[in-house]
XYZ file of C-alpha atoms in Angstrom:
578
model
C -13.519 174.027 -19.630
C -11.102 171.255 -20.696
C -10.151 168.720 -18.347
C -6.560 168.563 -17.109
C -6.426 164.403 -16.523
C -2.925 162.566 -16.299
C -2.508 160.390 -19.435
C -3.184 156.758 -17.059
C -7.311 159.124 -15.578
C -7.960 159.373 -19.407
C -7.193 155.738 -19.766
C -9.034 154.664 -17.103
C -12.035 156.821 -18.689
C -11.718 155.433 -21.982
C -11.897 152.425 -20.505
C -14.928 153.284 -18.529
C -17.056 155.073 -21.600
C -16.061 151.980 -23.557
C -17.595 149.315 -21.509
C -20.684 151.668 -20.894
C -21.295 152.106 -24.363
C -20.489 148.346 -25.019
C -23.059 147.591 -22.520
C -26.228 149.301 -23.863
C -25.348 148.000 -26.650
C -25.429 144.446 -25.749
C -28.757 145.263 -24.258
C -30.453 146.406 -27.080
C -28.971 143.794 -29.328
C -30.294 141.157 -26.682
C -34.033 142.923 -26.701
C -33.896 142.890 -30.445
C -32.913 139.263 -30.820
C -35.224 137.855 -28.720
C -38.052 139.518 -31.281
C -36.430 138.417 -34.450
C -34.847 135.446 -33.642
C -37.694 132.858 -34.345
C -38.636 135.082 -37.252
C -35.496 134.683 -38.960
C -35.602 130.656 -37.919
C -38.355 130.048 -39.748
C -37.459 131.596 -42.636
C -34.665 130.114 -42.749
C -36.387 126.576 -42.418
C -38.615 127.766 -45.366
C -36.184 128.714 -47.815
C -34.052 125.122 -47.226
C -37.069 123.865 -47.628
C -37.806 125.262 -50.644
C -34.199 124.714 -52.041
C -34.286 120.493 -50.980
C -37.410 120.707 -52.968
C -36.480 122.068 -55.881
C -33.738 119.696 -56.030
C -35.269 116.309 -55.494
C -38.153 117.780 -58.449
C -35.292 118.126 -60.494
C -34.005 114.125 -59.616
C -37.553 112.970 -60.079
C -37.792 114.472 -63.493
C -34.877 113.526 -64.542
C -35.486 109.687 -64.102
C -38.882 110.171 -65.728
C -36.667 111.433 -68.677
C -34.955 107.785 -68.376
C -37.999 106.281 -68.071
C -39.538 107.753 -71.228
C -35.902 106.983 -73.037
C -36.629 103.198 -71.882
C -39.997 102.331 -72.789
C -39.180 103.726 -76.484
C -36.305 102.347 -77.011
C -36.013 99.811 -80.108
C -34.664 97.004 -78.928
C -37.020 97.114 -75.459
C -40.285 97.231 -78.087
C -39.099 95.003 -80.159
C -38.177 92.611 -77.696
C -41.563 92.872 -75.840
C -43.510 92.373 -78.898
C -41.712 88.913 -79.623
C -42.243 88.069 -76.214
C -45.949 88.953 -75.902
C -46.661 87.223 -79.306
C -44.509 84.523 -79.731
C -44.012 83.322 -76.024
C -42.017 79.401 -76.646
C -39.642 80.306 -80.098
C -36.180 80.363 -79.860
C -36.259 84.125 -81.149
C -38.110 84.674 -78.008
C -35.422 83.296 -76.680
C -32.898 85.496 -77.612
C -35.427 88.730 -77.525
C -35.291 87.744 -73.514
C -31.495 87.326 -73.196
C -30.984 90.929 -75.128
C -33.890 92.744 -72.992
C -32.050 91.624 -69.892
C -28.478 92.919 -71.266
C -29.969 95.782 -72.358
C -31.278 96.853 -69.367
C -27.685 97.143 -67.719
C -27.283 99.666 -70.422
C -28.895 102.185 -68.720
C -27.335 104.515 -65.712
C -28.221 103.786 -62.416
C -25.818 105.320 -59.622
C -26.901 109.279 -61.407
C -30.015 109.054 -60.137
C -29.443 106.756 -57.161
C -31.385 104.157 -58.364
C -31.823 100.733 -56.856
C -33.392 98.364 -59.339
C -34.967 98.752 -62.568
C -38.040 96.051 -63.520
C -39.274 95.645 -67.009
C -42.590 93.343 -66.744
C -43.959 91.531 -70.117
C -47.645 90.869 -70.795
C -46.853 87.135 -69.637
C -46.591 88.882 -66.233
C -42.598 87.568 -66.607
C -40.017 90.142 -64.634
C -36.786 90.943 -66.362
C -33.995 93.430 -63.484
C -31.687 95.261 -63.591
C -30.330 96.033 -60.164
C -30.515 94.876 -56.601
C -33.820 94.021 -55.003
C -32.314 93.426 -51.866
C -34.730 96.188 -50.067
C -37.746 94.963 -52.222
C -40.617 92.374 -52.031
C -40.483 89.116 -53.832
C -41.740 89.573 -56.807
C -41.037 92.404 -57.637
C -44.715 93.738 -58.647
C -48.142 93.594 -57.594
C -51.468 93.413 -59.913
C -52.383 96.748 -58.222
C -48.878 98.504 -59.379
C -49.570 96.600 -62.898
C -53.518 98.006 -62.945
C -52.321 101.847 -61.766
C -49.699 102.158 -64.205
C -52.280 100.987 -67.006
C -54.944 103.226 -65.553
C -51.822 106.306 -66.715
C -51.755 105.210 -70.387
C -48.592 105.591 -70.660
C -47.486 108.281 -68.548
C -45.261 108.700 -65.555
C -46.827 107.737 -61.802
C -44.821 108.189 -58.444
C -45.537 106.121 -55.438
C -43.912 105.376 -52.288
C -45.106 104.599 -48.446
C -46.126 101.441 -48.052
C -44.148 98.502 -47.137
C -41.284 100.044 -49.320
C -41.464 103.113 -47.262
C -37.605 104.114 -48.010
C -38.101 103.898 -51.644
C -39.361 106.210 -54.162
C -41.451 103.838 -57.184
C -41.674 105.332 -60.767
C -44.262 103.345 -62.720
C -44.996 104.007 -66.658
C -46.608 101.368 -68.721
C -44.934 99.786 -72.139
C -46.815 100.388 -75.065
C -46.056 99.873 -78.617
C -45.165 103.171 -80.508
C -44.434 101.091 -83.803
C -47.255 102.082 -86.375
C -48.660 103.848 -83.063
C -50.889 100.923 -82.449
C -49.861 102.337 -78.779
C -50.563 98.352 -77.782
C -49.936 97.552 -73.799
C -46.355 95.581 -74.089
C -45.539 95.521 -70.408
C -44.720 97.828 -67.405
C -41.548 99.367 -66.147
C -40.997 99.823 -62.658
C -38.010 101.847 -61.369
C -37.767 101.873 -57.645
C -35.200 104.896 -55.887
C -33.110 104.929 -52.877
C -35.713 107.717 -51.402
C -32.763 108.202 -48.074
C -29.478 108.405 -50.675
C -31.973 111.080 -53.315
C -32.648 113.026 -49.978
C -29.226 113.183 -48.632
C -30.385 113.007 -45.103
C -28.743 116.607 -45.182
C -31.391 118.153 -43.880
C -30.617 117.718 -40.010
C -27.328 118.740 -40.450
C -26.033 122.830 -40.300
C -28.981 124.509 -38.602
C -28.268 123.957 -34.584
C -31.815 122.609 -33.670
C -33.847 119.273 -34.738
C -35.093 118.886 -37.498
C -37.315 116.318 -39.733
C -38.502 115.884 -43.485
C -42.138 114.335 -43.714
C -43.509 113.353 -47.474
C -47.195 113.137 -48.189
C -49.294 112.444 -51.111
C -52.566 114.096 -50.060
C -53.243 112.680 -46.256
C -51.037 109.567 -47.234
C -47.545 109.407 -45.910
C -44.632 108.968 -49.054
C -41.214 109.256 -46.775
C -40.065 110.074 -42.973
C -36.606 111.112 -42.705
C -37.427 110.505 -38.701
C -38.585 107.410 -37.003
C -40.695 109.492 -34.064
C -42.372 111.185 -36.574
C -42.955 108.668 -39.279
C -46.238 107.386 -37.807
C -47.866 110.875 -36.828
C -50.913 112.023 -38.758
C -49.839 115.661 -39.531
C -53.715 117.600 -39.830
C -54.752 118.302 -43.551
C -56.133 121.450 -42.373
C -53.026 122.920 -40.525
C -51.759 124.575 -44.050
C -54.942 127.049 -44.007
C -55.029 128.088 -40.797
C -56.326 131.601 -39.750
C -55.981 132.469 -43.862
C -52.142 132.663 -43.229
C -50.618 133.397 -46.742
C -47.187 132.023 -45.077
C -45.355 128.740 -45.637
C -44.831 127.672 -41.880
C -47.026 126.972 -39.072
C -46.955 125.709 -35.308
C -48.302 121.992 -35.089
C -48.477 119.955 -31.778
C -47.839 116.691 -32.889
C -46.945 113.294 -30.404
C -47.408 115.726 -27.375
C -44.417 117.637 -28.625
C -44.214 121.055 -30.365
C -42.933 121.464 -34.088
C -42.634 124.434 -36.328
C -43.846 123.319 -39.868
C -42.407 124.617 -42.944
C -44.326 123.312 -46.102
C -44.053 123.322 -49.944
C -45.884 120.961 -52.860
C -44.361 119.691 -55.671
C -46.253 120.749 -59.134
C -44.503 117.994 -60.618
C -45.888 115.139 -58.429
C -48.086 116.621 -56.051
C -46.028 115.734 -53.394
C -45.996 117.804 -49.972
C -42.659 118.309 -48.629
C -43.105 119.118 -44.811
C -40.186 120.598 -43.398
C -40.561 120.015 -39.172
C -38.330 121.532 -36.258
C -38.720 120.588 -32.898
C -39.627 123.772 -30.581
C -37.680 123.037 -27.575
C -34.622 123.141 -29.379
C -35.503 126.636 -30.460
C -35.076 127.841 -26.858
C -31.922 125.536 -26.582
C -30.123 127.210 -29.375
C -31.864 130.736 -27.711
C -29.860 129.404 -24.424
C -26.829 128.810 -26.003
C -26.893 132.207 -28.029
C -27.428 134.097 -24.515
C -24.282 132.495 -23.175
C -22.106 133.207 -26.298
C -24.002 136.605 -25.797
C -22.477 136.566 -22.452
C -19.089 135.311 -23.234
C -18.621 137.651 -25.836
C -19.023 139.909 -23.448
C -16.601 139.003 -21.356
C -14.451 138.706 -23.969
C -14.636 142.431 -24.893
C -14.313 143.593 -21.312
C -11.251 141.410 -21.726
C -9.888 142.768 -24.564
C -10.772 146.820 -23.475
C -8.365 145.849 -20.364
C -6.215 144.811 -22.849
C -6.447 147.304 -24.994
C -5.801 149.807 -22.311
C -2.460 147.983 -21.485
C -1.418 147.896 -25.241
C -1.495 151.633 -25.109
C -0.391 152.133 -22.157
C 2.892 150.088 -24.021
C 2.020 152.029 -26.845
C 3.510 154.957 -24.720
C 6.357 153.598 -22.679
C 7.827 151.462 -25.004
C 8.964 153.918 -27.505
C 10.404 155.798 -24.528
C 12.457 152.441 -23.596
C 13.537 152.017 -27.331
C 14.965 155.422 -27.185
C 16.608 154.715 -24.361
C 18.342 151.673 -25.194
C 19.360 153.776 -28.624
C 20.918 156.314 -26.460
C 22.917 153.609 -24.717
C 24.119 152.277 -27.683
C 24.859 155.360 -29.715
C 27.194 156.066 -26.293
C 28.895 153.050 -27.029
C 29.777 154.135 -30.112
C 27.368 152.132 -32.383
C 25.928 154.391 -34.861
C 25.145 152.049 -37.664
C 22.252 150.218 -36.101
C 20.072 153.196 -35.727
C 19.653 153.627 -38.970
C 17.891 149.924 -39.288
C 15.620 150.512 -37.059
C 12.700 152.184 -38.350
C 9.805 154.320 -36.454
C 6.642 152.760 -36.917
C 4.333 155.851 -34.900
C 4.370 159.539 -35.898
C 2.834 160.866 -32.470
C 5.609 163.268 -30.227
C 7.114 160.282 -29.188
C 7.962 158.711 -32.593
C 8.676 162.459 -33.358
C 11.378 162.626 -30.666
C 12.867 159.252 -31.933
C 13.610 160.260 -35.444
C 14.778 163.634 -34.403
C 17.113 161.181 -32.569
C 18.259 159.505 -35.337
C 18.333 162.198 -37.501
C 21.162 163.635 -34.835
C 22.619 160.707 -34.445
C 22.742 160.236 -38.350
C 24.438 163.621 -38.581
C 26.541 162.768 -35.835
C 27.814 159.707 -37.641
C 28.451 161.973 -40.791
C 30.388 164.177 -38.891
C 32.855 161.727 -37.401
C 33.220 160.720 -41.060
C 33.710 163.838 -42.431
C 36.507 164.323 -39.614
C 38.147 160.961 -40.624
C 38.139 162.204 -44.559
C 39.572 165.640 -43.107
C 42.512 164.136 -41.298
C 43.311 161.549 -44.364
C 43.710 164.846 -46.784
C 45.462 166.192 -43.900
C 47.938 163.497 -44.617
C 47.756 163.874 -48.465
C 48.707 167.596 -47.897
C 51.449 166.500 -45.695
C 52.296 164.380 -48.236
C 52.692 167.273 -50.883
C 53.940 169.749 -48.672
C 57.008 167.255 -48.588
C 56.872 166.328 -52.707
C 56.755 170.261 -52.700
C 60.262 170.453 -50.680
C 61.706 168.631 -53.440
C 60.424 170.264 -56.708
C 60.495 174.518 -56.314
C 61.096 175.771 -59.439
C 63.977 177.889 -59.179
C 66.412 174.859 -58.429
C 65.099 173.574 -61.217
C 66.152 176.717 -63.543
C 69.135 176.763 -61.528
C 70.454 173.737 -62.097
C 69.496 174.406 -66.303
C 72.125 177.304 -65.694
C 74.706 175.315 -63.942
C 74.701 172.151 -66.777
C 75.241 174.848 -69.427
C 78.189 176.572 -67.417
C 79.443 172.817 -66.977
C 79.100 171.863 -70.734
C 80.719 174.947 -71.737
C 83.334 174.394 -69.372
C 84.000 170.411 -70.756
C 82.810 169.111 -67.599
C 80.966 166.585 -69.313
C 80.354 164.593 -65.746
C 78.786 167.343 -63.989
C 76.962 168.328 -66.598
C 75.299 164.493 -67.104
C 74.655 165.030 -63.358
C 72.849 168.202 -63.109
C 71.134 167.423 -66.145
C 69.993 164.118 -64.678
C 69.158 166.123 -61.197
C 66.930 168.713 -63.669
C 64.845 165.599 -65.099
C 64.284 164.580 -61.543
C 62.870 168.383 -60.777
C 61.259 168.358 -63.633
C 59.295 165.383 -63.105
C 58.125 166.459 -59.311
C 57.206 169.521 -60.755
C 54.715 168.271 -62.854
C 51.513 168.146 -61.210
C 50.498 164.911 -62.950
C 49.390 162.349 -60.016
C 49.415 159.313 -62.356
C 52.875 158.033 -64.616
C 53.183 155.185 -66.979
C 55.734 152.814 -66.062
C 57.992 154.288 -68.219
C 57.632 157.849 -66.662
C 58.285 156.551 -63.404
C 61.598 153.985 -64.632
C 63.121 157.449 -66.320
C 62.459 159.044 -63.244
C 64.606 156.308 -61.112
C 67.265 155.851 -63.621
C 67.774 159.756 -63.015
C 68.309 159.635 -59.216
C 70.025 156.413 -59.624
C 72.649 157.788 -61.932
C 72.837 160.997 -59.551
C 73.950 158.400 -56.835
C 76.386 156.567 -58.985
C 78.263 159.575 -58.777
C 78.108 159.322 -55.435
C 78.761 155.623 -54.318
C 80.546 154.575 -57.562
C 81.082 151.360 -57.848
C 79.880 150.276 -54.090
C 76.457 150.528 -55.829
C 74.854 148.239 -58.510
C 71.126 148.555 -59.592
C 69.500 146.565 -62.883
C 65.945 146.794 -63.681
C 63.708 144.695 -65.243
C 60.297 145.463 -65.883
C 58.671 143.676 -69.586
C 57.502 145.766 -72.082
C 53.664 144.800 -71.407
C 53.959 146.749 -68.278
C 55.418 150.222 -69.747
C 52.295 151.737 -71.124
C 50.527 151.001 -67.296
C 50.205 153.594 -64.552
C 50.481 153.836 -61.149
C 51.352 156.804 -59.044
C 53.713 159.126 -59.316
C 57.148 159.344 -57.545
C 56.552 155.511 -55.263
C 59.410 154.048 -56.327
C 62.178 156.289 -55.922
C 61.527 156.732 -52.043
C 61.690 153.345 -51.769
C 65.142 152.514 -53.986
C 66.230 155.746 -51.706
C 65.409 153.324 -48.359
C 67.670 150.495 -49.909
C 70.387 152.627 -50.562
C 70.248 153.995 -46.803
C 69.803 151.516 -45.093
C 70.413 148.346 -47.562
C 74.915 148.552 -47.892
C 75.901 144.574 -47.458
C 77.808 145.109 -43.968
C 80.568 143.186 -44.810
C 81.850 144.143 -48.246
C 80.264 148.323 -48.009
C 78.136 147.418 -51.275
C 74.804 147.700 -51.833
C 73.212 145.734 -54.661
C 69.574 146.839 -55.675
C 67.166 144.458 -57.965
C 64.016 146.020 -59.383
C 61.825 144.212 -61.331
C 57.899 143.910 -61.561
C 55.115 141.747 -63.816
C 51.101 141.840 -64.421
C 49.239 138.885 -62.896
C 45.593 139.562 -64.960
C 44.289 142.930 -63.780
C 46.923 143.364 -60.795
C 50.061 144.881 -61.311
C 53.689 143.764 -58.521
C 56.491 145.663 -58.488
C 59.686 144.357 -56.338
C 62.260 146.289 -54.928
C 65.263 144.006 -53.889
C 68.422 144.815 -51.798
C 70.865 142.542 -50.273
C 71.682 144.583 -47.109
C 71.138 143.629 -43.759
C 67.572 142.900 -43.784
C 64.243 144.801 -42.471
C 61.506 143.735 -39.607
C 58.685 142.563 -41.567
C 56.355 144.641 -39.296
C 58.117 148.033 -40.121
C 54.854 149.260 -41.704
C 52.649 148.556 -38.443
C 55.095 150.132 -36.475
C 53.516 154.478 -35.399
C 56.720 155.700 -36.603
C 57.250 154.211 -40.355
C 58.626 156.672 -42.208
C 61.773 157.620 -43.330
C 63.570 161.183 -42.050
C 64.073 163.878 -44.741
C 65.815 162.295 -47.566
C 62.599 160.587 -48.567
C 58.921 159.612 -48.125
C 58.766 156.632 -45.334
C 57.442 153.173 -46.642
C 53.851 153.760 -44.680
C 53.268 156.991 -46.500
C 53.062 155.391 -49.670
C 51.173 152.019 -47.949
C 48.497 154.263 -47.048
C 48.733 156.451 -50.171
C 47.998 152.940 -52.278
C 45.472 152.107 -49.999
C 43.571 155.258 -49.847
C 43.686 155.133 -53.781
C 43.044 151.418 -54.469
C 40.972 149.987 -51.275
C 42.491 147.487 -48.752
C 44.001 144.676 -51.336
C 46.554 147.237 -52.482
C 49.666 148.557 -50.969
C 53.074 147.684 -50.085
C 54.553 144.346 -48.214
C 58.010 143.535 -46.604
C 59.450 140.056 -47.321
C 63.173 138.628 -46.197
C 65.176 138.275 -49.309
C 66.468 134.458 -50.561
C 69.759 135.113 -49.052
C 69.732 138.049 -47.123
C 68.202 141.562 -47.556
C 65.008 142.339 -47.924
C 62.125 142.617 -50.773
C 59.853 144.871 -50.478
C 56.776 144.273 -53.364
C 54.364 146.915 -54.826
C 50.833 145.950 -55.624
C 48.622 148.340 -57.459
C 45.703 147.480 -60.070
C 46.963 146.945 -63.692
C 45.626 150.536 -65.453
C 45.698 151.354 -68.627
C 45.619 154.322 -70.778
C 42.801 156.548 -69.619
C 41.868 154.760 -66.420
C 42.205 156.435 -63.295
C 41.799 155.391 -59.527
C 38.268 156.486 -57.984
């Protein structure tokens, strides 16, 4: 049977099942450490071990390669041999003062080498280096005797008096004719703390200590406490244990001992670590043990809460959208994207997918009522052009011409043009088009005013072949003739006249009447009664073709009157407004 909970009871019981399960968990993984904890410690003592001395055999060979490349060079046998044979000549001399130079030839700081001693057969020492942690001299008969007793081959020392210094001995014979004659000894002594790095205490946690031994004798103690303890020479084969590390009880304190010899020098590297900070680091892994479990408890609370948020918030955000899109502000719902596709998220973009309609259908509306307009708009063109005034008018020019009446005849004939042109369903003219069309109704009011009206026009012949819409300037010339008669002498004096600025075309339409309110075309009511199209008609016409730079503006004349300019984009042949 399923469980009807409330969303916050199965939060609660996540919550609950989480922290259980976390729990046991942490239990087990506690049981389990405490078995393989040491286990893993002293493996991992064994294999540092192991790596430290892999890399100090690699050091030690590598000066034994300089020590080889010293005691046959040229200029060191050479040298030796005048010294050993000819002890007082001047050549000796000068063999001494090149041995010396030559020594400072040779690289010390890649091997981190202190001094390096060259002794003749006179017993004389020749250095290269600093003695500074050495005994004065530099040699003893026993170093001289055990490096003889080698024939010639490599011996490492150390302990001692010199017990931070590794000692490479090799004695100098002649390889000349191979004679293999004793010339003298070299002695290279090593910073034993600088080749060890003293790296050995650092990164594990716990304690630890590097002991050296040749045999039962002590080479190096990275530790003072331990330096002096006799480790057992037995402890390696306890039991028949086939593994590297042992416990040892050494200076009444406990110490697991990692071991590994050398092959190259016989040297047994002793790797020690203090038991008692075994438990310490034990201690201190119970309490992060502890802490990070605390920590999770922590974070399951706050979890919990997160989803919890998880839940609500979305419900806030859609809110606040609701607020907003009641405001009016349909835009920013579009930014905001849903990050979660649970019911929630769900509900929110079926929210702004309504909203997003919404939006589109306010448009839409807007569009609808601007063609509303346009169709206004042509519905009054259309009062102007029906065809059968048109043919009319063809009938009464040829009753006129036939008659003489050569005046009525120009008129109708100029009227007929006029039709003509509105009946053409072209929405773009040339410049031309639309000038033929005014000079048409202009000469049909000529008739009319006679002499009280005077027009020119002046529009340059790099403006003919451009377009604009059709039938915008005769409303306008109609407005000046209505409304533009100078008061005081009954005339009415029109100026029209236009020029291309780079890809922007101005038309001006001037009269010298009484003058017009520059805000005419903010006013509601803008537009003229039913002789012609009012000013805003065409504004908005301009600006529903062209964009907001275009359209018409009202300007006081220099005198008096009133200007009204035309701006359209310059178009040419084949171009047409979007």
């Amino acid at each position: 049977m399923r469980l009807k909970l409330r969303l916050r009871h199965k939060l609660v019981l996540f919550v609950i099942i989480g922290v259980v399960a976390i729990s046991f968990v942490g239990l087990l993984y506690v049981q389990r450490m405490q078995s393989l904890y040491e286990q893993l410690v002293y493996q991992q003592a064994s294999e540092k071990l192991y790596l430290y001395s892999e890399r100090i055999e690699e050091k030690l060979a590598g000066i034994d390669k300089l020590t080889q490349t010293i005691v046959s060079d040229p200029d060191i046998q050479k040298g030796l041999k005048q010294i050993k044979y000819e002890e007082d000549s001047l050549e000796t001399f000068h063999a001494i003062s090149a041995l010396k130079q030559k020594l400072f030839t040779f690289p010390f700081h890649d091997y981190s080498i202190e001094s390096i001693v060259i002794v003749d057969a006179n017993g004389n020492e020749y250095l290269a280096g600093s003695l500074a942690k050495a005994p004065v001299p530099a040699y003893t008969a026993d170093m001289i005797s055990t490096a003889a007793g080698k024939a010639g081959a490599s011996l490492w020392m150390g302990g001692g008096e010199e017990s931070r210094t590794f000692m490479s001995l090799r004695q100098i014979r002649a390889v000349q004719n191979m004679d293999l004659q004793p010339l003298g000894t070299l002695i290279i002594r090593v910073d034993a703390d600088a080749m060890v790095n003293r790296s050995s205490r650092q990164g594990n946690g716990y304690e630890t200590s590097l002991l050296i031994q040749d045999g039962d004798e002590p080479v190096y103690s990275d530790a003072e406490e331990v330096a002096a303890v006799d480790i057992p020479a037995n402890f390696r084969d306890k039991d028949g244990d086939e593994e590297q590390y042992h416990m040892l009880s050494l200076a009444n304190r406990k110490y697991l001992a990692a071991y590994s010899t050398l092959t190259y020098t016989g040297w047994t590297f002793i790797h020690l670590v203090a038991y008692e900070s075994l438990f310490e680091t034990a201690a201190a892994m119970k309490s992060i043990l502890f802490v990070l479990y605390g920590c999770i408890l922590a974070a399951l609370i706050w979890f919990g809460l997160l989803f919890s948020r998880s839940i609500t918030h979305p419900l806030e955000e859609l809110t606040r959208k609701m607020t907003k899109v009641e405001k009016g502000d349909f835009a920013s719902q579009r930014d905001q994207m849903v990050k979660t596709t649970d019911e929630i998220g769900l509900l929110n973009i079926d929210f702004a997918k309504m909203t997003d309609r919404l939006d589109r259908l306010i448009k839409e509306n807007y569009v609808k009522q601007i063609h509303l307009k346009e169709s206004q708009y042509e519905a009054l063109k259309a009062k102007l052009n029906p065809h059968f005034l048109y043919n009319t008018l063809d009938s009464i020019n040829w009753l006129a011409r036939r008659n003489g009446q050569q005046a009525i005849s120009k008129m109708v004939k100029a009227l007929g043009d006029m039709l003509r042109s509105t009946i053409s369903k072209k929405e773009m003219v040339t410049v031309r088009e639309e000038i033929a069309h005014l000079n048409n109704y202009l000469f049909i009011q000529k008739f009319r005013f006679e002499e009280r009206l005077q027009y020119s026009i002046n529009m340059p012949k790099d403006v003919h072949k451009l377009y604009l819409p059709n039938m915008i300037l005769q409303p306008i010339v109609e407005n000046c003739i209505k409304y533009g008669m100078d008061e005081r002498t009954g005339e009415c004096h029109i100026s029209i006249s236009g020029e291309r600025f780079g890809e922007r075309l101005d038309i001006w339409v001037a009269d010298q009447g009484p003058g017009m309110d520059a805000g005419y075309l903010e006013q509601a009511n803008g537009h003229a009664d039913g002789e012609g199209i009012g000013l805003r008609s065409i504004h908005e016409r301009i600006r529903l073709l062209y964009g907001d730079d275009y359209g018409i503006s009202i300007h006081e004349g220099i005198d008096q009157g009133t200007i009204v300019r035309i701006s359209i984009p310059a178009m040419s042949q084949g171009e047409e407004a979007e």
